[in-house]
Structures are given as structure tokens and as C-alpha cells.
Amino acid sequence: MPSPFGLLAELTYACPLHCAYCSNPLNLADYRDELSTEDWKRVIGEARALGVLQLHLSGGEPLQRRDVVEIVRFGTDLGMYTNLITSALGLSRRRAEDLRAAGLDHVQISVQADEPASSDRIAGTASFARKAEAARLVKELGWPLTLNVVLHRQNIDRIGEILELAEQLDADRVELANTQYYGWAWRNRDALLPSRAQLERSERIVREQRERLQGMEIIHVLPDYYSDYPKACMGGWAQRQLTVAPNGDALPCPTAQSLPLPRASVREHSLAWIWRESPLFNAFRGVDWMPELCRSCVRRDEDFGGCRCQAFQMTGDASRTDPICHLSPDRGLVDEAIRAVNEDERVVVGELIPRPHPRDQR
């Protein structure tokens, strides 16, 4: 069995943003009992012993945790590569300097659009100016800077301008990843799923900008819905990475809490036992679980049957062939969604439902 390479530590689901594409759980009120600082240190130490080399600190907004500097320092002292994934709200100069002194290696800042009005509307709060200021601070302090941009129907037509913003902010890397339709994003799918024409234009623009911006790494992830085959989700179920949620739930991927499978909690078991022995992490390893359509497919070791969360989201059965696959008996569910947004070449901007604050979900 392989050792995990990366740990995504979701320190808290508290967040100052209300993004309509958020893929975190819908029931945020169930995650208020967060792991303590000492709990996180134990988990990170167990992860390092298991072979984890990269520690990604996320949420929600990890900067909402007062102990984030202490957690970064602990991971650094263990020799792990530490990466902060943040909205940048809360990244003051003092906090940034403390994180730098603690050994933080890399900063990823989420950006919703290239100009204030659209960015603030999509984020559900005024944040564009503070993000730009924080990005400049990151570069001033000598960190490599990644900008994360979730693409969708509301901003994909500005992809050229988004890359121009990345150039202005001197980003080293840009992740242009189309929305994954889980959590709150599922509720907003009709307003977020881009048309085929939009995607074709965006691909052309990205190719052109890659030629021009050769010093900047540009990652462009197309939406599953327009593919013939599913992606190899997370490099295969419980093969390379694992996630620990704020309440201590250990997960093979960040959205697996939606699946009707036995829980695995770091409050109850060691991370080594969870990775190697737990029913959750072994549920979809290998090929024995696969339906025959996947089990005999020549791509089974390439895409690993696709995304289990997506299969469950669309069909109610996590063990079915991912409906993205054109061979799936459920592919019609995907085709219908695509048809609905491509009936008219004019793409109408739909009404987004902003993610409510956790305090509103009591």
C-alpha cells in the first residue's frame, strides 16, 4: 500500500466569504467542535510518520484559527513543506511576518474575478481590495504566490483579464479550475455551469496567454461535464492524499463526508490505522468494488472509476460508474445539464445563492 504524500488540514470551516461555489459541507453547524492545537500537532506528527511530506492548511479560512502560526511552526520543524490556502482576509502584515518566521513555504490566495464589483459579488462580501493588497505583501516577503481562481459561468468570460491581474500581482502560479459541483455549488449549478462556447473561448485564451506568460505556471482544469471520461479523482481513492476536517473526521478526499460510509475520526484512531485499516479508506481502493463496466475497462488504472462523490451526488449510489463517463448508463444526467445551458448561445448570468454564514445555520 502506498504512503500518502499530502495532508489537507482543514483547520476550520469558519470563513469571512460566502462563495456560491463552496464545496464544503452544507451542515457547517456540525463542525463547530474543532480539534485543539494539541490535537492538530498529534495528527500532523502521525501524518509525518506515515510518510506525508506536504502539509496544506485550509478551511474555510485557516487564518481564523489563532494557533495557525504555531501549527505551521510544528509542521516546519518536522521537515514538512507547508502551504497556506487562504482568502487572504486576515493576512495582516504582522500575521504574515509571524508566518514567515515560523517557516511557511508557500501561499495560495483565492481570487473570484479580475475587478472589484464582480469579485465581491461572487465572494458574497467586499474582499477584492484586501486580496490584492495581501498578494503584494506575499511577494514582498519573498513567498512564491499561487492564485486560485474557481471558474464558472459568472467569470469565465473574463479569463484573459484574470490572467492579466495575475501578471500584475506577479503570481508565480495560477490555478484556473472549473467548479466541482458538490456542497453549495450543487445548489448553484444552473447558474455556474458554463456553456460549450464559453469553454472553447477560454481554452483558446489560455493557450495564447501561456505563450505570452512563459514565466508563470498556468494550470487549467476543464469541467468534468464536457469530458468523455472522468478524471482520476485525487489520484485514486486513498492512494496519495488524505484530508482531516475541523472536527477530526479523516477523509480520502475533501468531499467524502457526503457519502454513506462509516466515519473515521482521528479522535478515536491513529492516522496510520485510518489510512491502512479503516473501512472508509478501503471502501474504493483497488478494483474489486467496481461495477463490471469499470472493472474490465482498459482505463481502470488510469481514472480509477472516476469520482465516488460525483457518482453519489448524481445517482445516490457511490459505487456506480461516474456519470461523466460516456459509457455510463447514467450519462444522460450529465447530458441534460449540458443541454440546459447550451440551448441559447447567449449566456444569461443567473442569480447566485450566496453561502450562508455558519452562525445562520444553527
mmCIF file of N, CA and C in Angstrom, residues 110-228:
data_model
loop_
_atom_site.group_PDB
_atom_site.id
_atom_site.type_symbol
_atom_site.label_atom_id
_atom_site.label_comp_id
_atom_site.label_asym_id
_atom_site.label_seq_id
_atom_site.Cartn_x
_atom_site.Cartn_y
_atom_site.Cartn_z
ATOM 1 N N SER A 110 -7.134 32.810 -2.901
ATOM 2 C CA SER A 110 -8.282 32.657 -3.796
ATOM 3 C C SER A 110 -8.678 34.018 -4.365
ATOM 4 N N VAL A 111 -8.979 34.027 -5.658
ATOM 5 C CA VAL A 111 -9.441 35.239 -6.339
ATOM 6 C C VAL A 111 -10.702 34.874 -7.108
ATOM 7 N N GLN A 112 -11.746 35.663 -6.961
ATOM 8 C CA GLN A 112 -13.022 35.327 -7.572
ATOM 9 C C GLN A 112 -13.211 35.937 -8.962
ATOM 10 N N ALA A 113 -12.580 37.063 -9.232
ATOM 11 C CA ALA A 113 -12.698 37.730 -10.534
ATOM 12 C C ALA A 113 -11.595 38.774 -10.629
ATOM 13 N N ASP A 114 -11.566 39.484 -11.758
ATOM 14 C CA ASP A 114 -10.462 40.415 -12.009
ATOM 15 C C ASP A 114 -10.769 41.843 -11.632
ATOM 16 N N GLU A 115 -11.995 42.136 -11.251
ATOM 17 C CA GLU A 115 -12.322 43.509 -10.870
ATOM 18 C C GLU A 115 -13.256 43.493 -9.658
ATOM 19 N N PRO A 116 -13.261 44.593 -8.874
ATOM 20 C CA PRO A 116 -13.890 44.573 -7.552
ATOM 21 C C PRO A 116 -15.364 44.172 -7.523
ATOM 22 N N ALA A 117 -16.184 44.745 -8.373
ATOM 23 C CA ALA A 117 -17.628 44.509 -8.265
ATOM 24 C C ALA A 117 -17.973 43.039 -8.451
ATOM 25 N N SER A 118 -17.441 42.420 -9.515
ATOM 26 C CA SER A 118 -17.734 41.009 -9.771
ATOM 27 C C SER A 118 -17.134 40.118 -8.691
ATOM 28 N N SER A 119 -15.901 40.406 -8.305
ATOM 29 C CA SER A 119 -15.236 39.598 -7.291
ATOM 30 C C SER A 119 -16.013 39.624 -5.986
ATOM 31 N N ASP A 120 -16.420 40.798 -5.562
ATOM 32 C CA ASP A 120 -17.136 40.929 -4.298
ATOM 33 C C ASP A 120 -18.513 40.283 -4.369
ATOM 34 N N ARG A 121 -19.159 40.352 -5.523
ATOM 35 C CA ARG A 121 -20.483 39.722 -5.676
ATOM 36 C C ARG A 121 -20.364 38.207 -5.574
ATOM 37 N N ILE A 122 -19.373 37.637 -6.248
ATOM 38 C CA ILE A 122 -19.211 36.186 -6.234
ATOM 39 C C ILE A 122 -18.775 35.701 -4.846
ATOM 40 N N ALA A 123 -17.916 36.482 -4.187
ATOM 41 C CA ALA A 123 -17.436 36.110 -2.849
ATOM 42 C C ALA A 123 -18.482 36.343 -1.781
ATOM 43 N N GLY A 124 -19.476 37.158 -2.089
ATOM 44 C CA GLY A 124 -20.525 37.436 -1.116
ATOM 45 C C GLY A 124 -20.135 38.452 -0.067
ATOM 46 N N THR A 125 -18.974 39.096 -0.242
ATOM 47 C CA THR A 125 -18.524 40.119 0.688
ATOM 48 C C THR A 125 -17.442 40.957 0.023
ATOM 49 N N ALA A 126 -17.289 42.192 0.462
ATOM 50 C CA ALA A 126 -16.258 43.073 -0.088
ATOM 51 C C ALA A 126 -14.890 42.532 0.307
ATOM 52 N N SER A 127 -14.096 42.135 -0.678
ATOM 53 C CA SER A 127 -12.829 41.474 -0.361
ATOM 54 C C SER A 127 -11.741 41.695 -1.400
ATOM 55 N N PHE A 128 -12.091 42.176 -2.603
ATOM 56 C CA PHE A 128 -11.130 42.247 -3.705
ATOM 57 C C PHE A 128 -9.903 43.077 -3.330
ATOM 58 N N ALA A 129 -10.124 44.260 -2.786
ATOM 59 C CA ALA A 129 -9.005 45.160 -2.489
ATOM 60 C C ALA A 129 -8.058 44.536 -1.476
ATOM 61 N N ARG A 130 -8.615 43.864 -0.462
ATOM 62 C CA ARG A 130 -7.765 43.245 0.565
ATOM 63 C C ARG A 130 -6.990 42.058 -0.004
ATOM 64 N N LYS A 131 -7.586 41.341 -0.941
ATOM 65 C CA LYS A 131 -6.882 40.230 -1.576
ATOM 66 C C LYS A 131 -5.675 40.739 -2.376
ATOM 67 N N ALA A 132 -5.893 41.802 -3.149
ATOM 68 C CA ALA A 132 -4.803 42.356 -3.949
ATOM 69 C C ALA A 132 -3.677 42.869 -3.051
ATOM 70 N N GLU A 133 -4.054 43.522 -1.965
ATOM 71 C CA GLU A 133 -3.050 44.027 -1.029
ATOM 72 C C GLU A 133 -2.263 42.878 -0.400
ATOM 73 N N ALA A 134 -2.966 41.813 -0.032
ATOM 74 C CA ALA A 134 -2.301 40.660 0.574
ATOM 75 C C ALA A 134 -1.372 39.971 -0.421
ATOM 76 N N ALA A 135 -1.783 39.890 -1.689
ATOM 77 C CA ALA A 135 -0.932 39.268 -2.708
ATOM 78 C C ALA A 135 0.377 40.031 -2.847
ATOM 79 N N ARG A 136 0.307 41.347 -2.797
ATOM 80 C CA ARG A 136 1.526 42.156 -2.885
ATOM 81 C C ARG A 136 2.405 41.942 -1.656
ATOM 82 N N LEU A 137 1.775 41.787 -0.491
ATOM 83 C CA LEU A 137 2.519 41.528 0.733
ATOM 84 C C LEU A 137 3.234 40.173 0.662
ATOM 85 N N VAL A 138 2.570 39.181 0.116
ATOM 86 C CA VAL A 138 3.163 37.850 -0.040
ATOM 87 C C VAL A 138 4.440 37.932 -0.877
ATOM 88 N N LYS A 139 4.368 38.655 -1.979
ATOM 89 C CA LYS A 139 5.553 38.791 -2.831
ATOM 90 C C LYS A 139 6.645 39.607 -2.139
ATOM 91 N N GLU A 140 6.257 40.630 -1.409
ATOM 92 C CA GLU A 140 7.231 41.462 -0.703
ATOM 93 C C GLU A 140 8.023 40.640 0.313
ATOM 94 N N LEU A 141 7.345 39.687 0.961
ATOM 95 C CA LEU A 141 8.002 38.870 1.975
ATOM 96 C C LEU A 141 8.744 37.675 1.383
ATOM 97 N N GLY A 142 8.711 37.543 0.068
ATOM 98 C CA GLY A 142 9.539 36.551 -0.597
ATOM 99 C C GLY A 142 8.923 35.177 -0.779
ATOM 100 N N TRP A 143 7.625 35.049 -0.547
ATOM 101 C CA TRP A 143 6.976 33.762 -0.777
ATOM 102 C C TRP A 143 6.664 33.555 -2.248
ATOM 103 N N PRO A 144 6.654 32.319 -2.726
ATOM 104 C CA PRO A 144 6.012 32.038 -4.014
ATOM 105 C C PRO A 144 4.506 32.218 -3.846
ATOM 106 N N LEU A 145 3.872 32.781 -4.869
ATOM 107 C CA LEU A 145 2.442 33.096 -4.806
ATOM 108 C C LEU A 145 1.670 32.321 -5.862
ATOM 109 N N THR A 146 0.652 31.585 -5.399
ATOM 110 C CA THR A 146 -0.309 30.954 -6.305
ATOM 111 C C THR A 146 -1.641 31.660 -6.152
ATOM 112 N N LEU A 147 -2.273 31.969 -7.269
ATOM 113 C CA LEU A 147 -3.643 32.475 -7.249
ATOM 114 C C LEU A 147 -4.572 31.344 -7.661
ATOM 115 N N ASN A 148 -5.555 31.051 -6.829
ATOM 116 C CA ASN A 148 -6.568 30.052 -7.140
ATOM 117 C C ASN A 148 -7.816 30.758 -7.658
ATOM 118 N N VAL A 149 -8.242 30.402 -8.837
ATOM 119 C CA VAL A 149 -9.450 31.011 -9.416
ATOM 120 C C VAL A 149 -10.407 29.888 -9.789
ATOM 121 N N VAL A 150 -11.528 29.805 -9.092
ATOM 122 C CA VAL A 150 -12.567 28.844 -9.454
ATOM 123 C C VAL A 150 -13.361 29.442 -10.613
ATOM 124 N N LEU A 151 -13.347 28.748 -11.736
ATOM 125 C CA LEU A 151 -14.028 29.243 -12.938
ATOM 126 C C LEU A 151 -15.455 28.713 -13.011
ATOM 127 N N HIS A 152 -16.314 29.539 -13.589
ATOM 128 C CA HIS A 152 -17.720 29.172 -13.756
ATOM 129 C C HIS A 152 -18.357 30.169 -14.724
ATOM 130 N N ARG A 153 -19.612 29.976 -14.952
ATOM 131 C CA ARG A 153 -20.357 30.774 -15.916
ATOM 132 C C ARG A 153 -20.308 32.284 -15.637
ATOM 133 N N GLN A 154 -20.078 32.643 -14.371
ATOM 134 C CA GLN A 154 -20.127 34.051 -13.963
ATOM 135 C C GLN A 154 -18.809 34.802 -14.185
ATOM 136 N N ASN A 155 -17.700 34.057 -14.383
ATOM 137 C CA ASN A 155 -16.427 34.766 -14.533
ATOM 138 C C ASN A 155 -15.554 34.248 -15.671
ATOM 139 N N ILE A 156 -15.957 33.158 -16.338
ATOM 140 C CA ILE A 156 -15.074 32.513 -17.310
ATOM 141 C C ILE A 156 -14.834 33.391 -18.536
ATOM 142 N N ASP A 157 -15.769 34.286 -18.849
ATOM 143 C CA ASP A 157 -15.570 35.168 -19.994
ATOM 144 C C ASP A 157 -14.525 36.238 -19.725
ATOM 145 N N ARG A 158 -14.054 36.342 -18.489
ATOM 146 C CA ARG A 158 -13.019 37.305 -18.119
ATOM 147 C C ARG A 158 -11.693 36.605 -17.853
ATOM 148 N N ILE A 159 -11.516 35.417 -18.410
ATOM 149 C CA ILE A 159 -10.323 34.646 -18.085
ATOM 150 C C ILE A 159 -9.042 35.347 -18.534
ATOM 151 N N GLY A 160 -9.100 36.066 -19.656
ATOM 152 C CA GLY A 160 -7.940 36.830 -20.114
ATOM 153 C C GLY A 160 -7.579 37.926 -19.136
ATOM 154 N N GLU A 161 -8.598 38.651 -18.673
ATOM 155 C CA GLU A 161 -8.372 39.725 -17.708
ATOM 156 C C GLU A 161 -7.909 39.170 -16.358
ATOM 157 N N ILE A 162 -8.396 37.988 -15.986
ATOM 158 C CA ILE A 162 -7.940 37.360 -14.742
ATOM 159 C C ILE A 162 -6.445 37.060 -14.818
ATOM 160 N N LEU A 163 -5.995 36.564 -15.971
ATOM 161 C CA LEU A 163 -4.574 36.291 -16.133
ATOM 162 C C LEU A 163 -3.762 37.579 -16.170
ATOM 163 N N GLU A 164 -4.328 38.648 -16.695
ATOM 164 C CA GLU A 164 -3.650 39.944 -16.645
ATOM 165 C C GLU A 164 -3.500 40.412 -15.198
ATOM 166 N N LEU A 165 -4.533 40.193 -14.382
ATOM 167 C CA LEU A 165 -4.424 40.527 -12.968
ATOM 168 C C LEU A 165 -3.315 39.717 -12.312
ATOM 169 N N ALA A 166 -3.246 38.420 -12.626
ATOM 170 C CA ALA A 166 -2.190 37.573 -12.070
ATOM 171 C C ALA A 166 -0.814 38.108 -12.452
ATOM 172 N N GLU A 167 -0.689 38.588 -13.680
ATOM 173 C CA GLU A 167 0.582 39.168 -14.126
ATOM 174 C C GLU A 167 0.896 40.419 -13.324
ATOM 175 N N GLN A 168 -0.094 41.265 -13.102
ATOM 176 C CA GLN A 168 0.115 42.498 -12.334
ATOM 177 C C GLN A 168 0.541 42.205 -10.901
ATOM 178 N N LEU A 169 -0.002 41.120 -10.344
ATOM 179 C CA LEU A 169 0.324 40.755 -8.963
ATOM 180 C C LEU A 169 1.583 39.902 -8.873
ATOM 181 N N ASP A 170 2.215 39.634 -10.024
ATOM 182 C CA ASP A 170 3.468 38.884 -10.087
ATOM 183 C C ASP A 170 3.309 37.469 -9.531
ATOM 184 N N ALA A 171 2.186 36.843 -9.839
ATOM 185 C CA ALA A 171 1.949 35.471 -9.369
ATOM 186 C C ALA A 171 2.920 34.516 -10.047
ATOM 187 N N ASP A 172 3.397 33.539 -9.305
ATOM 188 C CA ASP A 172 4.269 32.509 -9.856
ATOM 189 C C ASP A 172 3.466 31.387 -10.501
ATOM 190 N N ARG A 173 2.251 31.221 -10.041
ATOM 191 C CA ARG A 173 1.423 30.095 -10.474
ATOM 192 C C ARG A 173 -0.042 30.514 -10.403
ATOM 193 N N VAL A 174 -0.822 30.067 -11.378
ATOM 194 C CA VAL A 174 -2.255 30.340 -11.383
ATOM 195 C C VAL A 174 -2.991 29.027 -11.609
ATOM 196 N N GLU A 175 -3.951 28.739 -10.752
ATOM 197 C CA GLU A 175 -4.795 27.565 -10.922
ATOM 198 C C GLU A 175 -6.168 28.028 -11.392
ATOM 199 N N LEU A 176 -6.501 27.707 -12.634
ATOM 200 C CA LEU A 176 -7.798 28.028 -13.203
ATOM 201 C C LEU A 176 -8.594 26.719 -13.220
ATOM 202 N N ALA A 177 -9.357 26.495 -12.182
ATOM 203 C CA ALA A 177 -10.048 25.211 -12.029
ATOM 204 C C ALA A 177 -11.553 25.430 -12.076
ATOM 205 N N ASN A 178 -12.219 24.766 -13.004
ATOM 206 C CA ASN A 178 -13.662 24.889 -13.082
ATOM 207 C C ASN A 178 -14.328 24.282 -11.853
ATOM 208 N N THR A 179 -15.456 24.818 -11.523
ATOM 209 C CA THR A 179 -16.201 24.426 -10.332
ATOM 210 C C THR A 179 -16.460 22.920 -10.287
ATOM 211 N N GLN A 180 -16.287 22.356 -9.111
ATOM 212 C CA GLN A 180 -16.717 20.992 -8.829
ATOM 213 C C GLN A 180 -18.062 21.094 -8.114
ATOM 214 N N TYR A 181 -19.056 20.359 -8.586
ATOM 215 C CA TYR A 181 -20.421 20.582 -8.118
ATOM 216 C C TYR A 181 -20.781 19.685 -6.938
ATOM 217 N N TYR A 182 -20.283 20.112 -5.777
ATOM 218 C CA TYR A 182 -20.598 19.486 -4.508
ATOM 219 C C TYR A 182 -21.046 20.590 -3.552
ATOM 220 N N GLY A 183 -21.627 20.204 -2.427
ATOM 221 C CA GLY A 183 -21.979 21.175 -1.404
ATOM 222 C C GLY A 183 -22.859 22.284 -1.946
ATOM 223 N N TRP A 184 -22.481 23.513 -1.603
ATOM 224 C CA TRP A 184 -23.278 24.665 -2.024
ATOM 225 C C TRP A 184 -23.225 24.863 -3.536
ATOM 226 N N ALA A 185 -22.125 24.461 -4.157
ATOM 227 C CA ALA A 185 -22.002 24.591 -5.615
ATOM 228 C C ALA A 185 -23.073 23.773 -6.337
ATOM 229 N N TRP A 186 -23.474 22.649 -5.764
ATOM 230 C CA TRP A 186 -24.524 21.824 -6.379
ATOM 231 C C TRP A 186 -25.830 22.603 -6.451
ATOM 232 N N ARG A 187 -26.117 23.368 -5.402
ATOM 233 C CA ARG A 187 -27.349 24.166 -5.378
ATOM 234 C C ARG A 187 -27.321 25.276 -6.420
ATOM 235 N N ASN A 188 -26.135 25.732 -6.764
ATOM 236 C CA ASN A 188 -25.993 26.820 -7.722
ATOM 237 C C ASN A 188 -25.572 26.342 -9.108
ATOM 238 N N ARG A 189 -25.677 25.053 -9.385
ATOM 239 C CA ARG A 189 -25.112 24.513 -10.616
ATOM 240 C C ARG A 189 -25.664 25.197 -11.863
ATOM 241 N N ASP A 190 -26.949 25.458 -11.905
ATOM 242 C CA ASP A 190 -27.544 26.052 -13.106
ATOM 243 C C ASP A 190 -26.998 27.441 -13.389
ATOM 244 N N ALA A 191 -26.569 28.135 -12.343
ATOM 245 C CA ALA A 191 -26.015 29.479 -12.525
ATOM 246 C C ALA A 191 -24.506 29.463 -12.696
ATOM 247 N N LEU A 192 -23.880 28.306 -12.504
ATOM 248 C CA LEU A 192 -22.419 28.223 -12.543
ATOM 249 C C LEU A 192 -21.874 27.453 -13.745
ATOM 250 N N LEU A 193 -22.603 26.461 -14.245
ATOM 251 C CA LEU A 193 -22.087 25.619 -15.320
ATOM 252 C C LEU A 193 -21.936 26.427 -16.609
ATOM 253 N N PRO A 194 -20.730 26.524 -17.159
ATOM 254 C CA PRO A 194 -20.526 27.321 -18.376
ATOM 255 C C PRO A 194 -21.029 26.588 -19.614
ATOM 256 N N SER A 195 -21.186 27.352 -20.689
ATOM 257 C CA SER A 195 -21.597 26.761 -21.962
ATOM 258 C C SER A 195 -20.373 26.224 -22.703
ATOM 259 N N ARG A 196 -20.616 25.409 -23.704
ATOM 260 C CA ARG A 196 -19.519 24.880 -24.510
ATOM 261 C C ARG A 196 -18.772 26.008 -25.225
ATOM 262 N N ALA A 197 -19.510 27.004 -25.703
ATOM 263 C CA ALA A 197 -18.870 28.132 -26.388
ATOM 264 C C ALA A 197 -17.945 28.884 -25.440
ATOM 265 N N GLN A 198 -18.375 29.068 -24.202
ATOM 266 C CA GLN A 198 -17.525 29.735 -23.224
ATOM 267 C C GLN A 198 -16.239 28.946 -22.982
ATOM 268 N N LEU A 199 -16.375 27.636 -22.882
ATOM 269 C CA LEU A 199 -15.200 26.806 -22.641
ATOM 270 C C LEU A 199 -14.213 26.859 -23.799
ATOM 271 N N GLU A 200 -14.725 26.816 -25.011
ATOM 272 C CA GLU A 200 -13.844 26.869 -26.184
ATOM 273 C C GLU A 200 -13.086 28.184 -26.230
ATOM 274 N N ARG A 201 -13.778 29.280 -25.928
ATOM 275 C CA ARG A 201 -13.097 30.579 -25.900
ATOM 276 C C ARG A 201 -12.039 30.610 -24.792
ATOM 277 N N SER A 202 -12.377 30.065 -23.639
ATOM 278 C CA SER A 202 -11.429 30.104 -22.522
ATOM 279 C C SER A 202 -10.189 29.271 -22.831
ATOM 280 N N GLU A 203 -10.354 28.116 -23.463
ATOM 281 C CA GLU A 203 -9.209 27.287 -23.821
ATOM 282 C C GLU A 203 -8.292 28.023 -24.791
ATOM 283 N N ARG A 204 -8.882 28.693 -25.755
ATOM 284 C CA ARG A 204 -8.069 29.438 -26.732
ATOM 285 C C ARG A 204 -7.284 30.555 -26.036
ATOM 286 N N ILE A 205 -7.931 31.274 -25.154
ATOM 287 C CA ILE A 205 -7.277 32.382 -24.470
ATOM 288 C C ILE A 205 -6.149 31.869 -23.570
ATOM 289 N N VAL A 206 -6.386 30.765 -22.873
ATOM 290 C CA VAL A 206 -5.342 30.216 -22.004
ATOM 291 C C VAL A 206 -4.132 29.790 -22.823
ATOM 292 N N ARG A 207 -4.364 29.169 -23.974
ATOM 293 C CA ARG A 207 -3.233 28.787 -24.835
ATOM 294 C C ARG A 207 -2.428 30.011 -25.254
ATOM 295 N N GLU A 208 -3.119 31.057 -25.642
ATOM 296 C CA GLU A 208 -2.434 32.284 -26.069
ATOM 297 C C GLU A 208 -1.649 32.903 -24.922
ATOM 298 N N GLN A 209 -2.266 32.934 -23.729
ATOM 299 C CA GLN A 209 -1.604 33.558 -22.585
ATOM 300 C C GLN A 209 -0.422 32.732 -22.083
ATOM 301 N N ARG A 210 -0.502 31.417 -22.234
ATOM 302 C CA ARG A 210 0.653 30.582 -21.850
ATOM 303 C C ARG A 210 1.864 30.922 -22.705
ATOM 304 N N GLU A 211 1.631 31.172 -23.975
ATOM 305 C CA GLU A 211 2.727 31.556 -24.860
ATOM 306 C C GLU A 211 3.340 32.883 -24.420
ATOM 307 N N ARG A 212 2.502 33.800 -23.984
ATOM 308 C CA ARG A 212 2.973 35.132 -23.606
ATOM 309 C C ARG A 212 3.584 35.147 -22.212
ATOM 310 N N LEU A 213 2.977 34.389 -21.272
ATOM 311 C CA LEU A 213 3.411 34.424 -19.878
ATOM 312 C C LEU A 213 4.196 33.159 -19.538
ATOM 313 N N GLN A 214 5.290 32.958 -20.207
ATOM 314 C CA GLN A 214 6.021 31.699 -20.051
ATOM 315 C C GLN A 214 6.718 31.582 -18.697
ATOM 316 N N GLY A 215 6.870 32.679 -17.974
ATOM 317 C CA GLY A 215 7.461 32.609 -16.641
ATOM 318 C C GLY A 215 6.453 32.265 -15.559
ATOM 319 N N MET A 216 5.188 32.171 -15.928
ATOM 320 C CA MET A 216 4.130 31.872 -14.967
ATOM 321 C C MET A 216 3.523 30.510 -15.283
ATOM 322 N N GLU A 217 3.443 29.649 -14.288
ATOM 323 C CA GLU A 217 2.798 28.356 -14.484
ATOM 324 C C GLU A 217 1.284 28.539 -14.455
ATOM 325 N N ILE A 218 0.616 28.084 -15.496
ATOM 326 C CA ILE A 218 -0.833 28.223 -15.592
ATOM 327 C C ILE A 218 -1.451 26.827 -15.669
ATOM 328 N N ILE A 219 -2.198 26.459 -14.637
ATOM 329 C CA ILE A 219 -2.911 25.187 -14.591
ATOM 330 C C ILE A 219 -4.359 25.461 -14.972
ATOM 331 N N HIS A 220 -4.849 24.756 -15.974
ATOM 332 C CA HIS A 220 -6.230 24.969 -16.446
ATOM 333 C C HIS A 220 -6.971 23.636 -16.373
ATOM 334 N N VAL A 221 -7.919 23.544 -15.459
ATOM 335 C CA VAL A 221 -8.679 22.314 -15.245
ATOM 336 C C VAL A 221 -10.083 22.502 -15.813
ATOM 337 N N LEU A 222 -10.404 21.731 -16.848
ATOM 338 C CA LEU A 222 -11.705 21.853 -17.501
ATOM 339 C C LEU A 222 -12.778 21.141 -16.685
ATOM 340 N N PRO A 223 -14.037 21.529 -16.836
ATOM 341 C CA PRO A 223 -15.109 20.873 -16.079
ATOM 342 C C PRO A 223 -15.338 19.446 -16.553
ATOM 343 N N ASP A 224 -15.595 18.559 -15.607
ATOM 344 C CA ASP A 224 -15.847 17.164 -15.934
ATOM 345 C C ASP A 224 -16.993 17.015 -16.934
ATOM 346 N N TYR A 225 -17.989 17.846 -16.818
ATOM 347 C CA TYR A 225 -19.236 17.651 -17.564
ATOM 348 C C TYR A 225 -19.021 17.605 -19.078
ATOM 349 N N TYR A 226 -17.964 18.217 -19.564
ATOM 350 C CA TYR A 226 -17.720 18.260 -21.004
ATOM 351 C C TYR A 226 -16.673 17.227 -21.434
ATOM 352 N N SER A 227 -16.358 16.289 -20.560
ATOM 353 C CA SER A 227 -15.374 15.260 -20.882
ATOM 354 C C SER A 227 -16.068 13.952 -21.244
ATOM 355 N N ASP A 228 -15.368 13.120 -22.000
ATOM 356 C CA ASP A 228 -15.876 11.783 -22.306
ATOM 357 C C ASP A 228 -15.527 10.778 -21.215
#
